Amino acid sequence: MRPIEALLEIIRDEGVTRIFGNPGTTELPLMDALVEAPDLEYVLGLQEGSVVAMADGYARASRRTAFVSLHVAAGVANGMIGMLNALRSRTPMVIVAGQQDRRHLLQDPMLSGDLVGLASAATKFAFEVQHARDLPLVLRRAFALAARPPAGPVLISVPMDLLEEDVDVAVPARSPVSGPGPAVAGVAEAAALLAAAERPVVIAGDGVGRAGAVQALVAVAEGLGATVYHQPMNDGIDFPGGHPLYAGMLAPRNTAIRETLAEHDAALIVGCHAFMPHHYTPGSAVPDGLDIVQIDEDPAEIGRNFPVRHGLTGDLAATLRALADRLDVPSAPDRAQRIGAATDEARAAVESAARDAYGPVPMDPGAAAHAVAAGLPADAVVVEEAITTGLRLRAVLRQDRPGSYVHTVGGGLGWGIGAAVGTRLADPDRPVVAVLGDGCAMFGLQGLWSAARYEVPVAFVVMNNGEYRTLKDTLDQSGGASAEHGRYVGMDLTGPALDWQAAGRLFDIDTVRPESADALRDAVASVKDLTRPLLIEARITGHGR
């Protein structure tokens, strides 16, 4: 079959039913072929950042490798924020980027560029195909590599004239590859070390949720009677938020992590890129003398930043089950009861403070976050890109089902709108609520057009404080001139203020502007019945107010 036919045949065989893209001249052979391929839906985004974000959300919710089509060097550059997020969040994705016609590449034609060079730092692998006969094999390799732990984006640059060639290319069959089995060596020793600990702690990394290993980790934590923390800025639900052993998220600073872990004598770290701090603080995240057991699918993670007593590489769920079977800790129930009492007290304090802050607009950010959490419909998915309000939201969410909370530890802004659209496209039976900072939303605003075009019933809750509050808060902590003078350069989104009602009209999206925390809760509760997108503007207090 011809190269373009081979491309479509392979992506079908790899489970692709949707192509996320924004076309240009180099994609015209693909776009023309799709006219006669009604089984492959082309999801149009108006900017490549939104395109890759939609694919990211779709891949996570569908648990399949997403397929993306980008346009030449500029399109790859626009999509790189999304690729960086996908790389950090380990989202499997194959990106085919159109390259200029090979017959005049030597002349440095318009739109051409070093696509592989651009993408290399933001992908697991990038490669440019030069011969039609190689395209099918490269595509097969790309899908295999994108899904292999650690998963991530793979980019293939394909010259447009290659897809137009009228030559016959062979299509290799897909090679099914079994996943890793459980770790064998060291499980008994690791179980003995953890069982002997008096104050064990468990750190749940995002690999746990990706591997479907949450219940296996619960069995280990309960078998130990251990306090459980999420990794810093976790991307998903890796341990049930309502479980009595769950104590929240580790703060993304080495000193804070070290202070927390210093209260324990043994730690189990599972599926975690340990550790990714945000703000620099001196010293290791791990206190001296802490005995560590680390489990991961990727052997490169074991002992990456600090020594471990036992490093186990293998399938997370199977390895955790094997570990749980070897635990016999008589003191575990008593420890679990004490930990549960402490977590109940801490949660009650957070709940009380948030409820006490309820009132009219502008709302307290903690009250607004609580109102969103309180209004969530059953089985809702929260897609969060809200920075300061997002931290408050994490403190009050009690979601237990994996996939109910989605974030990107990559930190590239503009991801949230597109990711929410992709999430709902992949899982249309679950309500999706995107909680967005106003600054974050502006980076990915074009995604609202895709939501409207495909009538994707997502509720976009924009936390509007008219500023980059996280930057102001950080400057306050540093004690510099900004805090001294109360003047923050380049951090206010006013003059003009952002008009989110007008944004809704621009994209033909219904909008509401709740006048209180109670009204915000009710607006979020109503999204269970959505049939088209809705923008909810939540006006909250800003820095110093």
Coordinates of C-alpha atoms in Angstrom, one line a residue:
M1 CA 0.0 0.0 0.0
R2 CA 1.0 3.6 -0.5
P3 CA 2.7 5.5 2.4
I4 CA -0.4 7.5 3.4
E5 CA -2.5 4.3 3.4
A6 CA 0.1 2.6 5.5
L7 CA 0.0 5.4 8.0
L8 CA -3.7 5.2 8.4
E9 CA -3.6 1.4 8.6
I10 CA -1.0 1.4 11.4
I11 CA -2.7 4.0 13.5
R12 CA -6.0 2.1 13.3
D13 CA -4.2 -1.1 14.3
E14 CA -2.6 0.8 17.3
G15 CA -6.1 1.7 18.5
V16 CA -6.3 5.3 17.3
T17 CA -9.8 6.6 16.6
R18 CA -9.1 10.3 17.0
I19 CA -6.4 12.5 15.5
F20 CA -5.8 15.7 17.3
G21 CA -4.3 18.4 15.1
N22 CA -4.1 21.8 13.4
P23 CA -3.4 21.4 9.6
G24 CA -1.1 23.3 7.3
T25 CA 0.2 22.7 3.8
T26 CA 2.4 19.8 4.8
E27 CA -0.6 17.9 6.3
L28 CA -2.7 18.2 3.1
P29 CA -1.9 14.6 2.0
L30 CA -3.2 13.4 5.4
M31 CA -6.3 15.6 5.4
D32 CA -7.2 14.5 1.9
A33 CA -6.9 10.8 2.9
L34 CA -9.1 11.4 5.9
V35 CA -12.0 12.2 3.5
E36 CA -12.3 8.5 2.8
A37 CA -11.5 7.4 6.4
P38 CA -14.7 8.2 8.3
D39 CA -13.7 5.9 11.2
L40 CA -10.9 8.3 12.1
E41 CA -12.2 11.6 13.6
Y42 CA -10.1 14.6 13.2
V43 CA -10.3 16.9 16.3
L44 CA -9.4 20.4 15.3
G45 CA -7.6 22.8 17.7
L46 CA -6.9 26.4 16.8
Q47 CA -3.4 26.4 18.3
E48 CA -0.9 23.6 18.7
G49 CA -0.6 24.0 22.5
S50 CA -4.3 23.3 22.8
V51 CA -4.0 20.4 20.4
V52 CA -1.3 18.6 22.4
A53 CA -3.2 19.4 25.7
M54 CA -6.3 17.7 24.3
A55 CA -4.3 14.7 23.3
D56 CA -2.8 14.6 26.8
G57 CA -6.1 14.5 28.6
Y58 CA -7.5 12.0 26.0
A59 CA -4.6 9.6 26.5
R60 CA -4.9 9.7 30.3
A61 CA -8.6 9.1 30.3
S62 CA -8.7 6.5 27.6
R63 CA -5.5 4.8 28.8
R64 CA -4.4 4.6 25.2
T65 CA -1.6 6.3 23.3
A66 CA -2.8 9.5 21.7
F67 CA -2.1 10.5 18.1
V68 CA -1.3 14.1 17.2
S69 CA -0.7 15.9 13.8
L70 CA 1.4 19.1 13.9
H71 CA 2.5 21.5 11.2
V72 CA 6.2 22.1 10.4
A73 CA 8.7 23.9 12.6
A74 CA 6.4 26.6 14.0
G75 CA 3.7 24.1 14.9
V76 CA 6.2 21.9 16.7
A77 CA 7.5 24.9 18.6
N78 CA 3.9 25.9 19.6
G79 CA 3.2 22.4 20.7
M80 CA 6.4 22.0 22.8
I81 CA 4.8 23.2 26.0
G82 CA 2.3 20.3 25.7
M83 CA 5.1 17.9 24.9
L84 CA 7.1 19.0 27.9
N85 CA 4.0 18.5 30.1
A86 CA 3.4 15.0 28.6
L87 CA 7.1 14.1 29.1
R88 CA 7.0 15.1 32.8
S89 CA 3.5 13.5 33.3
R90 CA 4.5 10.4 31.3
T91 CA 1.7 10.6 28.9
P92 CA 2.0 8.2 25.9
M93 CA 1.7 10.2 22.7
V94 CA 2.8 9.8 19.1
I95 CA 3.2 13.1 17.2
V96 CA 3.6 13.2 13.4
A97 CA 4.9 16.6 12.3
G98 CA 4.8 17.6 8.6
Q99 CA 8.1 18.6 7.1
Q100 CA 8.6 20.7 4.0
D101 CA 9.0 18.9 0.6
R102 CA 12.4 17.2 0.4
R103 CA 13.0 18.2 -3.2
H104 CA 13.7 21.8 -2.1
L105 CA 14.8 21.5 1.5
L106 CA 18.3 22.4 0.5
Q107 CA 17.0 25.9 -0.4
D108 CA 15.7 26.5 3.1
P109 CA 12.1 27.0 2.0
M110 CA 9.5 28.8 4.0
L111 CA 8.1 26.8 7.0
S112 CA 11.0 24.3 7.1
G113 CA 13.3 23.8 10.0
D114 CA 15.1 21.3 12.2
L115 CA 12.0 19.6 13.6
V116 CA 14.0 16.8 15.3
G117 CA 16.3 19.3 16.9
L118 CA 13.4 21.4 18.2
A119 CA 11.5 18.4 19.7
S120 CA 14.4 16.4 21.1
A121 CA 14.4 18.1 24.5
A122 CA 10.7 17.7 24.9
T123 CA 10.2 14.1 23.8
K124 CA 11.4 10.6 24.5
F125 CA 12.7 10.4 21.0
A126 CA 12.4 12.3 17.7
F127 CA 13.2 11.1 14.2
E128 CA 12.8 12.3 10.6
V129 CA 11.8 9.8 8.0
Q130 CA 13.7 10.1 4.7
H131 CA 12.4 7.0 2.8
A132 CA 8.9 5.9 2.3
R133 CA 9.8 2.3 3.0
D134 CA 10.9 3.2 6.5
L135 CA 7.7 5.0 7.5
P136 CA 5.7 1.9 8.7
L137 CA 8.6 0.6 10.8
V138 CA 9.3 3.9 12.3
L139 CA 5.6 4.3 13.2
R140 CA 5.5 0.9 14.9
R141 CA 8.6 1.8 16.9
A142 CA 7.1 5.1 17.9
F143 CA 3.9 3.6 19.3
A144 CA 5.9 0.9 21.2
L145 CA 8.4 3.5 22.6
A146 CA 5.7 6.0 23.6
A147 CA 3.9 3.4 25.8
R148 CA 7.0 1.7 27.3
P149 CA 7.8 2.8 30.9
P150 CA 8.6 5.6 31.4
A151 CA 5.9 6.5 28.9
G152 CA 6.0 9.8 27.0
P153 CA 5.7 11.6 23.7
V154 CA 7.5 10.5 20.6
L155 CA 7.8 12.7 17.5
I156 CA 8.2 11.7 13.9
S157 CA 9.0 14.3 11.2
V158 CA 7.5 13.3 7.8
P159 CA 8.2 15.3 4.6
M160 CA 4.9 16.0 2.8
D161 CA 6.1 14.6 -0.5
L162 CA 6.9 11.3 1.1
L163 CA 3.2 10.9 2.0
E164 CA 2.3 11.6 -1.6
E165 CA 4.6 9.0 -3.1
D166 CA 2.9 6.3 -5.2
V167 CA 5.1 3.5 -4.1
D168 CA 4.3 0.2 -2.4
V169 CA 5.5 -0.1 1.2
A170 CA 5.3 -3.1 3.5
V171 CA 3.3 -2.8 6.8
P172 CA 4.9 -4.8 9.6
A173 CA 2.4 -6.5 12.0
R174 CA 2.0 -5.1 15.4
S175 CA 4.1 -6.9 18.0
P176 CA 2.2 -7.5 21.3
V177 CA 4.6 -7.0 24.2
S178 CA 3.7 -8.2 27.7
G179 CA 4.2 -5.8 30.6
P180 CA 6.8 -6.4 33.3
G181 CA 6.1 -9.0 35.9
P182 CA 6.4 -8.4 39.7
A183 CA 9.8 -7.9 41.2
V184 CA 11.1 -11.2 42.5
A185 CA 14.4 -10.6 44.3
G186 CA 14.3 -8.5 47.4
V187 CA 10.6 -8.5 48.1
A188 CA 10.9 -10.6 51.3
E189 CA 13.8 -8.5 52.6
A190 CA 11.9 -5.3 51.8
A191 CA 8.8 -6.6 53.6
A192 CA 10.9 -7.5 56.7
L193 CA 12.5 -4.0 56.8
L194 CA 9.1 -2.2 56.6
A195 CA 7.4 -4.6 59.0
A196 CA 10.1 -3.9 61.6
A197 CA 9.7 -0.1 61.4
E198 CA 7.9 1.6 64.3
R199 CA 7.0 4.7 62.3
P200 CA 6.6 3.7 58.6
V201 CA 5.6 6.1 55.9
V202 CA 4.4 5.6 52.3
I203 CA 4.9 8.0 49.4
A204 CA 2.4 7.4 46.6
G205 CA 3.8 8.5 43.2
D206 CA 1.9 9.0 40.0
G207 CA 3.1 5.7 38.7
V208 CA 0.7 4.0 41.1
G209 CA -2.4 5.6 39.5
R210 CA -1.0 5.0 35.9
A211 CA -0.4 1.3 36.7
G212 CA -3.8 0.7 38.3
A213 CA -2.1 -0.2 41.5
V214 CA -4.0 2.0 44.0
Q215 CA -5.8 -0.9 45.8
A216 CA -2.6 -2.8 46.0
L217 CA -0.9 0.1 47.7
V218 CA -3.9 0.5 50.1
A219 CA -3.3 -3.1 51.1
V220 CA 0.4 -2.5 51.9
A221 CA -0.4 0.8 53.8
E222 CA -3.1 -0.9 55.9
G223 CA -0.8 -3.9 56.4
L224 CA 1.8 -1.6 57.8
G225 CA -0.4 0.9 59.6
A226 CA 1.6 3.6 57.8
T227 CA 0.9 7.3 57.1
V228 CA 0.5 7.9 53.4
Y229 CA 1.5 11.1 51.4
H230 CA 1.1 11.9 47.8
Q231 CA 4.3 12.9 45.9
P232 CA 4.7 16.7 45.5
M233 CA 2.2 18.1 43.0
N234 CA 0.7 14.7 42.2
D235 CA -0.9 14.4 38.8
G236 CA -3.7 12.0 39.8
I237 CA -5.3 9.9 42.5
D238 CA -2.6 7.4 43.7
F239 CA -4.2 6.8 47.1
P240 CA -7.8 7.3 48.1
G241 CA -8.3 10.9 49.3
G242 CA -10.8 9.9 51.9
H243 CA -8.8 7.1 53.4
P244 CA -8.0 7.5 57.1
L245 CA -4.2 6.9 56.5
Y246 CA -4.0 9.6 53.9
A247 CA -2.3 12.8 55.2
G248 CA -2.2 14.8 52.0
M249 CA 0.5 15.9 49.5
L250 CA 4.2 16.5 50.3
A251 CA 5.1 20.1 49.8
P252 CA 7.4 20.7 46.7
R253 CA 10.5 21.8 48.7
N254 CA 13.3 19.6 49.9
T255 CA 13.3 21.1 53.4
A256 CA 9.6 20.5 53.8
I257 CA 9.9 17.0 52.6
R258 CA 12.8 16.3 54.8
E259 CA 11.0 17.7 57.9
T260 CA 8.0 15.4 57.1
L261 CA 10.0 12.3 56.6
A262 CA 12.2 12.9 59.6
E263 CA 9.2 11.8 61.8
H264 CA 9.6 8.3 60.3
D265 CA 12.1 5.5 60.5
A266 CA 11.3 3.7 57.2
A267 CA 9.8 4.8 53.9
L268 CA 8.2 3.0 51.0
I269 CA 8.4 5.2 47.8
V270 CA 6.3 3.8 45.0
G271 CA 6.1 5.0 41.3
C272 CA 7.6 8.3 42.1
H273 CA 10.1 10.5 40.3
A274 CA 11.6 11.2 43.7
F275 CA 11.7 14.0 44.3
M276 CA 10.8 17.0 42.1
P277 CA 10.9 20.2 44.2
H278 CA 9.8 23.5 42.9
H279 CA 11.5 26.3 44.9
Y280 CA 15.1 25.6 45.9
T281 CA 15.9 24.9 49.5
P282 CA 19.3 23.5 50.6
G283 CA 20.0 19.8 51.3
S284 CA 18.5 16.5 50.4
A285 CA 14.8 15.7 50.6
V286 CA 15.6 12.6 52.6
P287 CA 16.8 12.8 56.2
D288 CA 19.9 10.9 57.3
G289 CA 19.2 7.5 58.6
L290 CA 15.9 6.9 56.9
D291 CA 15.6 3.3 55.6
I292 CA 14.0 3.4 52.1
V293 CA 12.3 0.8 50.0
Q294 CA 11.7 2.1 46.4
I295 CA 9.5 0.3 43.8
D296 CA 9.3 1.5 40.2
E297 CA 8.7 0.1 36.7
D298 CA 11.7 2.1 35.5
P299 CA 15.0 0.9 36.9
A300 CA 16.6 4.4 36.4
E301 CA 14.4 5.7 39.2
I302 CA 15.8 3.5 41.9
G303 CA 18.3 5.4 44.0
R304 CA 18.3 8.3 41.5
N305 CA 18.8 11.1 44.1
F306 CA 19.5 9.2 47.3
P307 CA 20.5 5.7 48.4
V308 CA 17.9 3.0 49.1
R309 CA 18.1 -0.1 51.2
H310 CA 16.0 -2.2 48.8
G311 CA 15.1 -1.2 45.2
L312 CA 12.5 -3.3 43.4
T313 CA 11.9 -3.0 39.7
G314 CA 8.7 -4.5 38.2
D315 CA 5.0 -4.2 37.7
L316 CA 3.8 -2.0 40.5
A317 CA 0.5 -3.7 41.3
A318 CA 1.9 -7.2 41.3
T319 CA 5.0 -6.2 43.3
L320 CA 2.8 -4.4 45.9
R321 CA 0.5 -7.4 46.2
A322 CA 3.5 -9.7 46.7
L323 CA 4.8 -7.2 49.4
A324 CA 1.4 -7.1 51.1
D325 CA 1.2 -10.9 51.3
R326 CA 4.5 -10.9 53.3
L327 CA 3.5 -8.3 55.9
D328 CA 2.5 -9.5 59.3
V329 CA 2.5 -6.4 61.6
P330 CA 0.5 -6.9 64.9
S331 CA 0.8 -3.2 65.7
A332 CA -0.6 -2.0 62.4
P333 CA -4.3 -1.7 63.5
D334 CA -3.4 0.4 66.5
R335 CA -1.1 2.6 64.5
A336 CA -3.8 3.0 61.8
Q337 CA -6.3 4.0 64.4
R338 CA -4.0 6.8 65.8
I339 CA -3.2 8.0 62.3
G340 CA -6.9 8.1 61.4
A341 CA -7.7 10.1 64.4
A342 CA -5.1 12.7 63.5
T343 CA -6.1 12.9 59.9
D344 CA -9.8 13.3 61.0
E345 CA -8.8 16.3 63.2
A346 CA -6.7 17.9 60.5
R347 CA -9.4 17.6 57.9
A348 CA -12.1 18.9 60.2
A349 CA -10.0 22.0 60.8
V350 CA -9.5 22.6 57.1
E351 CA -13.2 22.0 56.5
S352 CA -14.3 24.4 59.3
A353 CA -11.9 27.2 58.1
A354 CA -13.2 26.9 54.6
R355 CA -16.9 27.0 55.6
D356 CA -16.3 29.9 57.9
A357 CA -14.9 31.9 55.0
Y358 CA -18.0 31.5 52.8
G359 CA -19.5 34.8 51.7
P360 CA -20.2 37.0 48.7
V361 CA -17.8 37.9 45.9
P362 CA -15.0 38.4 45.8
M363 CA -14.7 35.0 47.5
D364 CA -12.0 33.8 49.7
P365 CA -9.9 31.3 47.6
G366 CA -10.2 28.6 50.3
A367 CA -14.0 29.0 50.3
A368 CA -14.2 29.0 46.5
A369 CA -12.1 25.8 46.4
H370 CA -14.3 24.2 49.0
A371 CA -17.5 25.2 47.2
V372 CA -16.2 23.5 44.0
A373 CA -15.3 20.3 46.0
A374 CA -18.7 20.4 47.8
G375 CA -20.6 20.8 44.5
L376 CA -18.9 18.1 42.5
P377 CA -21.4 15.6 41.0
A378 CA -20.9 12.0 41.8
D379 CA -18.1 10.4 39.8
A380 CA -16.9 13.8 38.5
V381 CA -13.4 14.3 37.1
V382 CA -11.5 17.4 38.2
V383 CA -8.9 18.8 35.8
E384 CA -6.9 21.3 37.8
E385 CA -4.6 24.1 36.6
A386 CA -5.2 26.8 39.2
I387 CA -1.9 27.3 41.0
T388 CA -2.6 29.0 44.3
T389 CA -6.3 28.1 44.4
G390 CA -5.3 24.6 43.2
L391 CA -3.4 24.0 46.4
R392 CA -6.4 24.9 48.5
L393 CA -8.5 22.6 46.3
R394 CA -6.2 19.7 47.0
A395 CA -6.7 20.2 50.7
V396 CA -10.5 19.7 50.5
L397 CA -10.9 17.1 47.7
R398 CA -11.7 13.6 49.0
Q399 CA -11.9 11.7 45.7
D400 CA -11.1 8.1 45.9
R401 CA -11.4 6.7 42.3
P402 CA -8.3 6.8 40.1
G403 CA -8.7 9.2 37.2
S404 CA -11.0 11.6 39.3
Y405 CA -8.3 14.2 39.6
V406 CA -6.0 15.3 36.7
H407 CA -3.1 17.7 36.9
T408 CA 0.2 18.1 35.1
V409 CA 3.4 18.2 37.1
G410 CA 5.0 19.6 33.9
G411 CA 3.9 23.1 34.9
G412 CA 3.6 24.4 31.3
L413 CA 0.7 26.8 31.4
G414 CA -2.3 26.6 29.1
W415 CA -2.8 22.8 29.5
G416 CA -6.0 22.8 31.5
I417 CA -8.7 23.8 29.0
G418 CA -7.5 21.4 26.3
A419 CA -6.8 18.6 28.8
A420 CA -10.4 18.9 30.1
V421 CA -11.8 18.7 26.5
G422 CA -9.7 15.6 25.8
T423 CA -10.7 14.0 29.1
R424 CA -14.4 14.3 28.4
L425 CA -14.0 13.1 24.8
A426 CA -12.3 9.9 26.1
D427 CA -14.8 9.3 28.9
P428 CA -18.2 10.9 28.0
D429 CA -20.0 9.3 30.9
R430 CA -18.3 11.2 33.6
P431 CA -18.8 14.9 34.3
V432 CA -15.7 17.0 33.9
V433 CA -15.0 20.1 35.9
A434 CA -11.9 22.1 34.9
V435 CA -10.6 24.4 37.7
L436 CA -8.4 27.1 36.2
G437 CA -6.5 30.1 37.3
D438 CA -7.3 33.1 35.1
G439 CA -3.7 33.5 34.1
C440 CA -3.5 29.8 33.2
A441 CA -6.7 29.9 31.2
M442 CA -5.4 32.7 29.0
F443 CA -2.5 30.6 27.9
G444 CA -4.8 28.0 26.5
L445 CA -7.9 30.0 25.6
Q446 CA -8.2 28.6 22.1
G447 CA -9.2 25.3 23.6
L448 CA -12.7 26.8 24.3
W449 CA -13.3 26.9 20.6
S450 CA -12.8 23.1 20.3
A451 CA -15.1 22.6 23.3
A452 CA -17.8 24.6 21.6
R453 CA -17.2 23.1 18.1
Y454 CA -17.6 19.5 19.3
E455 CA -20.2 20.4 22.0
V456 CA -18.0 18.8 24.8
P457 CA -20.0 19.3 28.0
V458 CA -17.2 20.5 30.3
A459 CA -17.6 23.1 33.1
F460 CA -14.7 25.5 33.0
V461 CA -14.4 27.2 36.4
V462 CA -12.1 30.2 36.1
M463 CA -10.8 31.5 39.4
N464 CA -10.5 35.2 38.6
N465 CA -8.3 37.2 40.9
G466 CA -6.9 39.4 38.1
E467 CA -3.2 38.7 38.9
Y468 CA -0.4 36.2 39.0
R469 CA -0.8 35.7 42.7
T470 CA 1.7 32.9 43.1
L471 CA 4.5 35.2 41.9
K472 CA 3.5 37.9 44.4
D473 CA 3.4 35.4 47.2
T474 CA 6.8 34.1 46.3
L475 CA 8.3 37.6 46.2
D476 CA 6.7 38.3 49.7
Q477 CA 8.6 35.3 51.0
S478 CA 11.9 36.6 49.6
G479 CA 11.5 40.0 51.3
G480 CA 12.7 42.0 48.3
A481 CA 11.7 45.4 47.0
S482 CA 8.4 44.3 45.7
A483 CA 7.1 43.3 49.1
E484 CA 8.7 46.4 50.7
H485 CA 7.0 48.8 48.3
G486 CA 3.8 46.8 47.7
R487 CA 4.5 47.1 43.9
Y488 CA 4.7 44.0 41.7
V489 CA 5.9 44.6 38.2
G490 CA 4.2 42.6 35.4
M491 CA 1.9 40.6 37.7
D492 CA -1.5 42.3 37.4
L493 CA -4.1 41.2 34.8
T494 CA -5.9 44.6 34.9
G495 CA -6.0 47.6 32.7
P496 CA -7.9 46.1 30.9
A497 CA -9.4 43.5 33.2
L498 CA -10.2 40.1 31.7
D499 CA -13.9 39.8 30.8
W500 CA -14.8 36.1 31.0
Q501 CA -18.4 36.8 30.0
A502 CA -17.1 38.3 26.8
A503 CA -14.8 35.3 26.3
G504 CA -17.8 33.0 26.6
R505 CA -19.6 35.0 23.9
L506 CA -16.6 34.9 21.6
F507 CA -16.6 31.1 21.7
D508 CA -20.4 30.7 21.9
I509 CA -20.2 29.2 25.4
D510 CA -22.7 29.8 28.1
T511 CA -21.4 31.6 31.1
V512 CA -22.5 32.2 34.7
R513 CA -21.0 34.5 37.4
P514 CA -21.9 33.2 40.9
E515 CA -22.3 36.0 43.5
S516 CA -21.3 33.9 46.5
A517 CA -19.6 30.7 47.5
D518 CA -23.0 29.0 48.0
A519 CA -24.0 30.0 44.5
L520 CA -20.7 28.6 43.1
R521 CA -21.3 25.3 44.9
D522 CA -24.7 25.1 43.3
A523 CA -23.4 26.1 39.8
V524 CA -20.8 23.3 40.0
A525 CA -23.5 20.8 41.2
S526 CA -25.6 21.6 38.1
V527 CA -22.9 20.4 35.7
K528 CA -24.1 16.8 35.9
D529 CA -26.8 17.7 33.4
L530 CA -24.6 19.6 31.0
T531 CA -25.1 19.0 27.3
R532 CA -22.7 21.7 26.1
P533 CA -19.7 23.6 27.6
L534 CA -20.2 26.1 30.4
L535 CA -17.8 28.7 31.7
I536 CA -18.2 29.6 35.4
E537 CA -16.4 32.7 36.5
A538 CA -15.5 32.6 40.2
R539 CA -14.4 36.0 41.4
I540 CA -12.0 35.6 44.3
T541 CA -9.8 37.9 46.4
G542 CA -6.3 38.5 45.3
H543 CA -3.0 39.1 47.0
G544 CA -3.1 41.1 50.2
R545 CA -6.9 41.0 50.3

